[in-house]
Coordinates of C-alpha atoms in Angstrom, one line a residue:
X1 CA 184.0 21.5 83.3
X2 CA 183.2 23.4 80.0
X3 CA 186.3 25.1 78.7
X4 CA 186.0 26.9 75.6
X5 CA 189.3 28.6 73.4
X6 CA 188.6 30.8 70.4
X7 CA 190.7 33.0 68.4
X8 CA 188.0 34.5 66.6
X9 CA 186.1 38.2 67.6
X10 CA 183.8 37.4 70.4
X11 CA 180.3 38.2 69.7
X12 CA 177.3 39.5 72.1
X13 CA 176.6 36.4 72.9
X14 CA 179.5 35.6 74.9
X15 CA 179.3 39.1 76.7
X16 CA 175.4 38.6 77.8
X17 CA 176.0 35.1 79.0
X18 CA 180.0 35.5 79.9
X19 CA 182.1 32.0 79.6
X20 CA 179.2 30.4 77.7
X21 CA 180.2 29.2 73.7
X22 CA 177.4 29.9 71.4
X23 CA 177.0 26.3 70.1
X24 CA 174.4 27.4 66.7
X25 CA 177.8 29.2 65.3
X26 CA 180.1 26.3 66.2
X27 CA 177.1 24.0 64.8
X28 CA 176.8 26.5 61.3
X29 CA 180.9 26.7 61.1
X30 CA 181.5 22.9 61.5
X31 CA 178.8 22.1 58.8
X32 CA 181.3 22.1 55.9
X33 CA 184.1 20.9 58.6
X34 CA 185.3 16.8 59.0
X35 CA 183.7 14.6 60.6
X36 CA 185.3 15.0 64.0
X37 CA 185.1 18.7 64.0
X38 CA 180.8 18.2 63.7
X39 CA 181.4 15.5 66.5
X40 CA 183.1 18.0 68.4
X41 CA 180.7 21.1 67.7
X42 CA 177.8 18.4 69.2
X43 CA 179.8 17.6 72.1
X44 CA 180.1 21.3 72.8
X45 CA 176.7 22.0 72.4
X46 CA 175.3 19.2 74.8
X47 CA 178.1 20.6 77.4
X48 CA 176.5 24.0 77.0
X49 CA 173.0 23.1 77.3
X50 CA 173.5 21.6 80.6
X51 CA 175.3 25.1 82.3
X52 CA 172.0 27.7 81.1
X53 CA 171.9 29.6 84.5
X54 CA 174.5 30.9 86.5
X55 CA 174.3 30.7 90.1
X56 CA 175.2 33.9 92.2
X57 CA 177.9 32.9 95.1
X58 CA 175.7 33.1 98.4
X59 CA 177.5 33.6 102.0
X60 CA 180.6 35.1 101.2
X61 CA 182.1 38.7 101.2
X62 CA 180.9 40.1 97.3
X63 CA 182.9 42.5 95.7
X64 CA 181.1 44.6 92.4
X65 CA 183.6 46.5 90.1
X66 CA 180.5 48.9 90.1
X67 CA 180.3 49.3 93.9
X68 CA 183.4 51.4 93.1
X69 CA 182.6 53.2 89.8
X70 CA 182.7 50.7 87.2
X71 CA 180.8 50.6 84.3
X72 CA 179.2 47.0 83.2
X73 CA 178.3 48.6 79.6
X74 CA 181.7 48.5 78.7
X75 CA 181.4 52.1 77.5
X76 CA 184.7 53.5 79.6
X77 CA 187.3 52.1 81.3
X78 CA 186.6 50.3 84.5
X79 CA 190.6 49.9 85.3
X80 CA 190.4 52.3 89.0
X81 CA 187.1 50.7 89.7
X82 CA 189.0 47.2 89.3
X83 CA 192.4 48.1 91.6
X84 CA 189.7 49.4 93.8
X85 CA 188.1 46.3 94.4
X86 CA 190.6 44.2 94.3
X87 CA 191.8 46.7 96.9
X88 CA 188.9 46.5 99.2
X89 CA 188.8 42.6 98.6
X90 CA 192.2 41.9 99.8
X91 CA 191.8 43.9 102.9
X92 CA 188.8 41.8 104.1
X93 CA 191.3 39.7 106.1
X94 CA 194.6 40.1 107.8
X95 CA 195.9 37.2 109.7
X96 CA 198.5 34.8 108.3
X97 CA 197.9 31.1 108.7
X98 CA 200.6 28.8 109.2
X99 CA 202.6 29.1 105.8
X100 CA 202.0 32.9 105.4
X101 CA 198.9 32.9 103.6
X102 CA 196.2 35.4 104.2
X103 CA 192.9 33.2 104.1
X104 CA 190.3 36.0 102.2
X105 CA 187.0 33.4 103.3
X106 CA 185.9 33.0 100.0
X107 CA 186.0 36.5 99.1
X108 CA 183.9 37.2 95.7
X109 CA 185.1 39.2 92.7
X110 CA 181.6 39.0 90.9
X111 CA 181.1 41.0 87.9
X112 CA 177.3 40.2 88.1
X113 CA 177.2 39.7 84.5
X114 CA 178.7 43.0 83.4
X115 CA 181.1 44.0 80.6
X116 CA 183.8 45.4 82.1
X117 CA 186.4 47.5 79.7
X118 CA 190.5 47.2 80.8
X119 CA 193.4 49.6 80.2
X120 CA 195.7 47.7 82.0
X121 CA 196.2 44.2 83.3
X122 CA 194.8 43.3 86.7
X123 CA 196.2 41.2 89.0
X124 CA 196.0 39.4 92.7
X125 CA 199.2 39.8 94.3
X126 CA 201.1 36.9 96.2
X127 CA 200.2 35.8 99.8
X128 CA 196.5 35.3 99.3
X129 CA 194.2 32.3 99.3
X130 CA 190.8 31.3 99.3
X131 CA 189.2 34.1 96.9
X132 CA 187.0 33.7 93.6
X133 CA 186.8 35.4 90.5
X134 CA 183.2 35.1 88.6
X135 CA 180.1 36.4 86.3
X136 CA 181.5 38.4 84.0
X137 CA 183.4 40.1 80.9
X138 CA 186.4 41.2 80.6
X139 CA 186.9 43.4 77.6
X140 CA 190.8 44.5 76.5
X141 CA 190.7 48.6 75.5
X142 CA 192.3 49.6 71.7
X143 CA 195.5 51.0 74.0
X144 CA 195.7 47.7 76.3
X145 CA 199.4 46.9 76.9
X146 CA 201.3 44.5 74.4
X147 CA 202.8 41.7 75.7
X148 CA 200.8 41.8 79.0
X149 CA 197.6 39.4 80.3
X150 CA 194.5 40.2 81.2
X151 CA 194.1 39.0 84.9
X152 CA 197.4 37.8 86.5
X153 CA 197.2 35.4 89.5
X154 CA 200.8 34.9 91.2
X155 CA 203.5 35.6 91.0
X156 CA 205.8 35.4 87.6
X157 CA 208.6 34.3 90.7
X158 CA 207.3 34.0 93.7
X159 CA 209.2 34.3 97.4
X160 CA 207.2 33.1 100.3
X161 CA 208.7 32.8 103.7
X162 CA 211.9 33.9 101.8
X163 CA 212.3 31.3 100.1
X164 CA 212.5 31.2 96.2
X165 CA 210.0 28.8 94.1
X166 CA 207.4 29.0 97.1
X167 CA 203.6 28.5 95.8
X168 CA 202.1 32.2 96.4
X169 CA 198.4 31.9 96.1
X170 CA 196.5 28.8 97.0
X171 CA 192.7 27.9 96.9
X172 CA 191.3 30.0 93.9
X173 CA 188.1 29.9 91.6
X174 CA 187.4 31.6 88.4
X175 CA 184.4 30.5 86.7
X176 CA 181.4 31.8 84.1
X177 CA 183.7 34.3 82.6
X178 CA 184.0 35.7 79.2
X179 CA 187.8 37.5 78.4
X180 CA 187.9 38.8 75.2
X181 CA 191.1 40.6 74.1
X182 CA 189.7 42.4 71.6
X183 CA 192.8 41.7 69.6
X184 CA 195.0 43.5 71.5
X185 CA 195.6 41.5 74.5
X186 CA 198.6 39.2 74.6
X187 CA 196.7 36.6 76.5
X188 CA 193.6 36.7 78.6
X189 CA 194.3 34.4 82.1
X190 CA 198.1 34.1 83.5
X191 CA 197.9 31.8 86.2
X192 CA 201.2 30.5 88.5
X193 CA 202.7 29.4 91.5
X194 CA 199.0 28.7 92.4
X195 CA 198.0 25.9 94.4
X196 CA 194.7 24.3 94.0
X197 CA 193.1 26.4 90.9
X198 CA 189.7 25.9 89.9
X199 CA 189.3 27.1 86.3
X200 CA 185.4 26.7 85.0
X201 CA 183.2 26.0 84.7
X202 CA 181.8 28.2 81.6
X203 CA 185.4 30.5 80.6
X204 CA 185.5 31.6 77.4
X205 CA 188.5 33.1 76.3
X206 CA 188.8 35.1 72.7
X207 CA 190.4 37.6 70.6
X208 CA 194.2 37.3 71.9
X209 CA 197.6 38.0 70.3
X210 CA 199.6 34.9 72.0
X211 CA 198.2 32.6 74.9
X212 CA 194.5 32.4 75.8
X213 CA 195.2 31.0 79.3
X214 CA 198.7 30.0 80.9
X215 CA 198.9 27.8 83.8
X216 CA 202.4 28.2 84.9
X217 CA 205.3 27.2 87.3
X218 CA 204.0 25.5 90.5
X219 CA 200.1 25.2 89.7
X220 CA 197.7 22.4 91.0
X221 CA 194.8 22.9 88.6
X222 CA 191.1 21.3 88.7

């Protein structure tokens, strides 16, 4: 897994190849660095060099912001195109298993590679497993809320069953992702009372006020 934090402005690089680091800067900025830091900038770059193509999902259920009015430029705002597909993606599926879940199949969030411009945070509510989130940029607007995350998964408290301190989502993916804050966002990926979470590989997260990624109360992380 290649996990990548920055606090610095995200340039095009990470947008056309979301959740990728471009390892010449981190080789040109760690030149007048220690030691370490130019072993670390090498690391990087070998880790990157093995990740150069990312692989489309195949035989699940594939959700597009644009299928519902985004727009990958980054232009406008994408934020009704975003509740819309989360929308649709949530509804694929209705039946509870055994601990109140609804299994979503490996339902697909992919962004296709598209930059994808937020006014608000977007989130995947509790009671939900199975699902990924991939291939793409997430891009903060100038009036993005203080305080708030980008993509929320779980619940801040979660009751399942009706029962306090319950895990609320189980089984989820988010790979080959670029969020960049844009210096407004508070932080970038909230993640809690998650069981098994898969984050990576390829996430780079950049440009945020507080936390780049939080994995919170209750998560099983790989």
């Amino acid at each position: 897994m290649m996990l990548v934090v920055l606090s610095t402005s995200a340039t095009p690089y990470h947008h056309s190849r979301p959740g990728f680091v471009d390892t010449q800067q981190i080789l040109h900025e760690a030149a007048t660095d220690s030691r370490d830091q130019r072993r670390r900038a090498v690391a990087l770059q070998a880790a990157a060099a093995v990740e150069l193509d990312i692989v489309p999902t195949t035989g699940t259920t594939l959700f597009n912001p644009t299928d519902y009015g985004g727009d990958p430029t980054g232009a406008v705002s994408s934020q009704a195109a975003f509740n819309a597909a989360i929308s649709a993606m949530l509804s694929v599926r209705h039946e509870k298993d055994a601990q109140g879940f609804v299994d979503l199949g490996g339902a697909t969030l992919d962004l296709s590679g598209g930059i994808f411009l937020l006014t608000a945070p977007i989130s995947f509510p509790d009671g939900y497993s199975n699902f990924r989130i991939q291939r793409g940029t997430l891009l903060a607007a100038p009036h993005f809320p203080a305080g708030k995350y980008m993509l929320s998964i779980g619940g801040a408290t979660c009751v399942m069953q009706g029962q306090a301190g319950k895990v609320c989502s189980k089984n989820v993916d988010v790979s080959h992702m670029t969020f960049d804050g844009a210096g407004h966002a508070s932080g970038c990926l909230s993640v809690n009372h998650t069981m098994n979470v898969n984050v990576g590989p390829a996430i780079m997260v950049t440009s945020f006020t507080a936390y780049g990624i939080t994995l919170g109360s209750g998560v099983g992380a790989g």
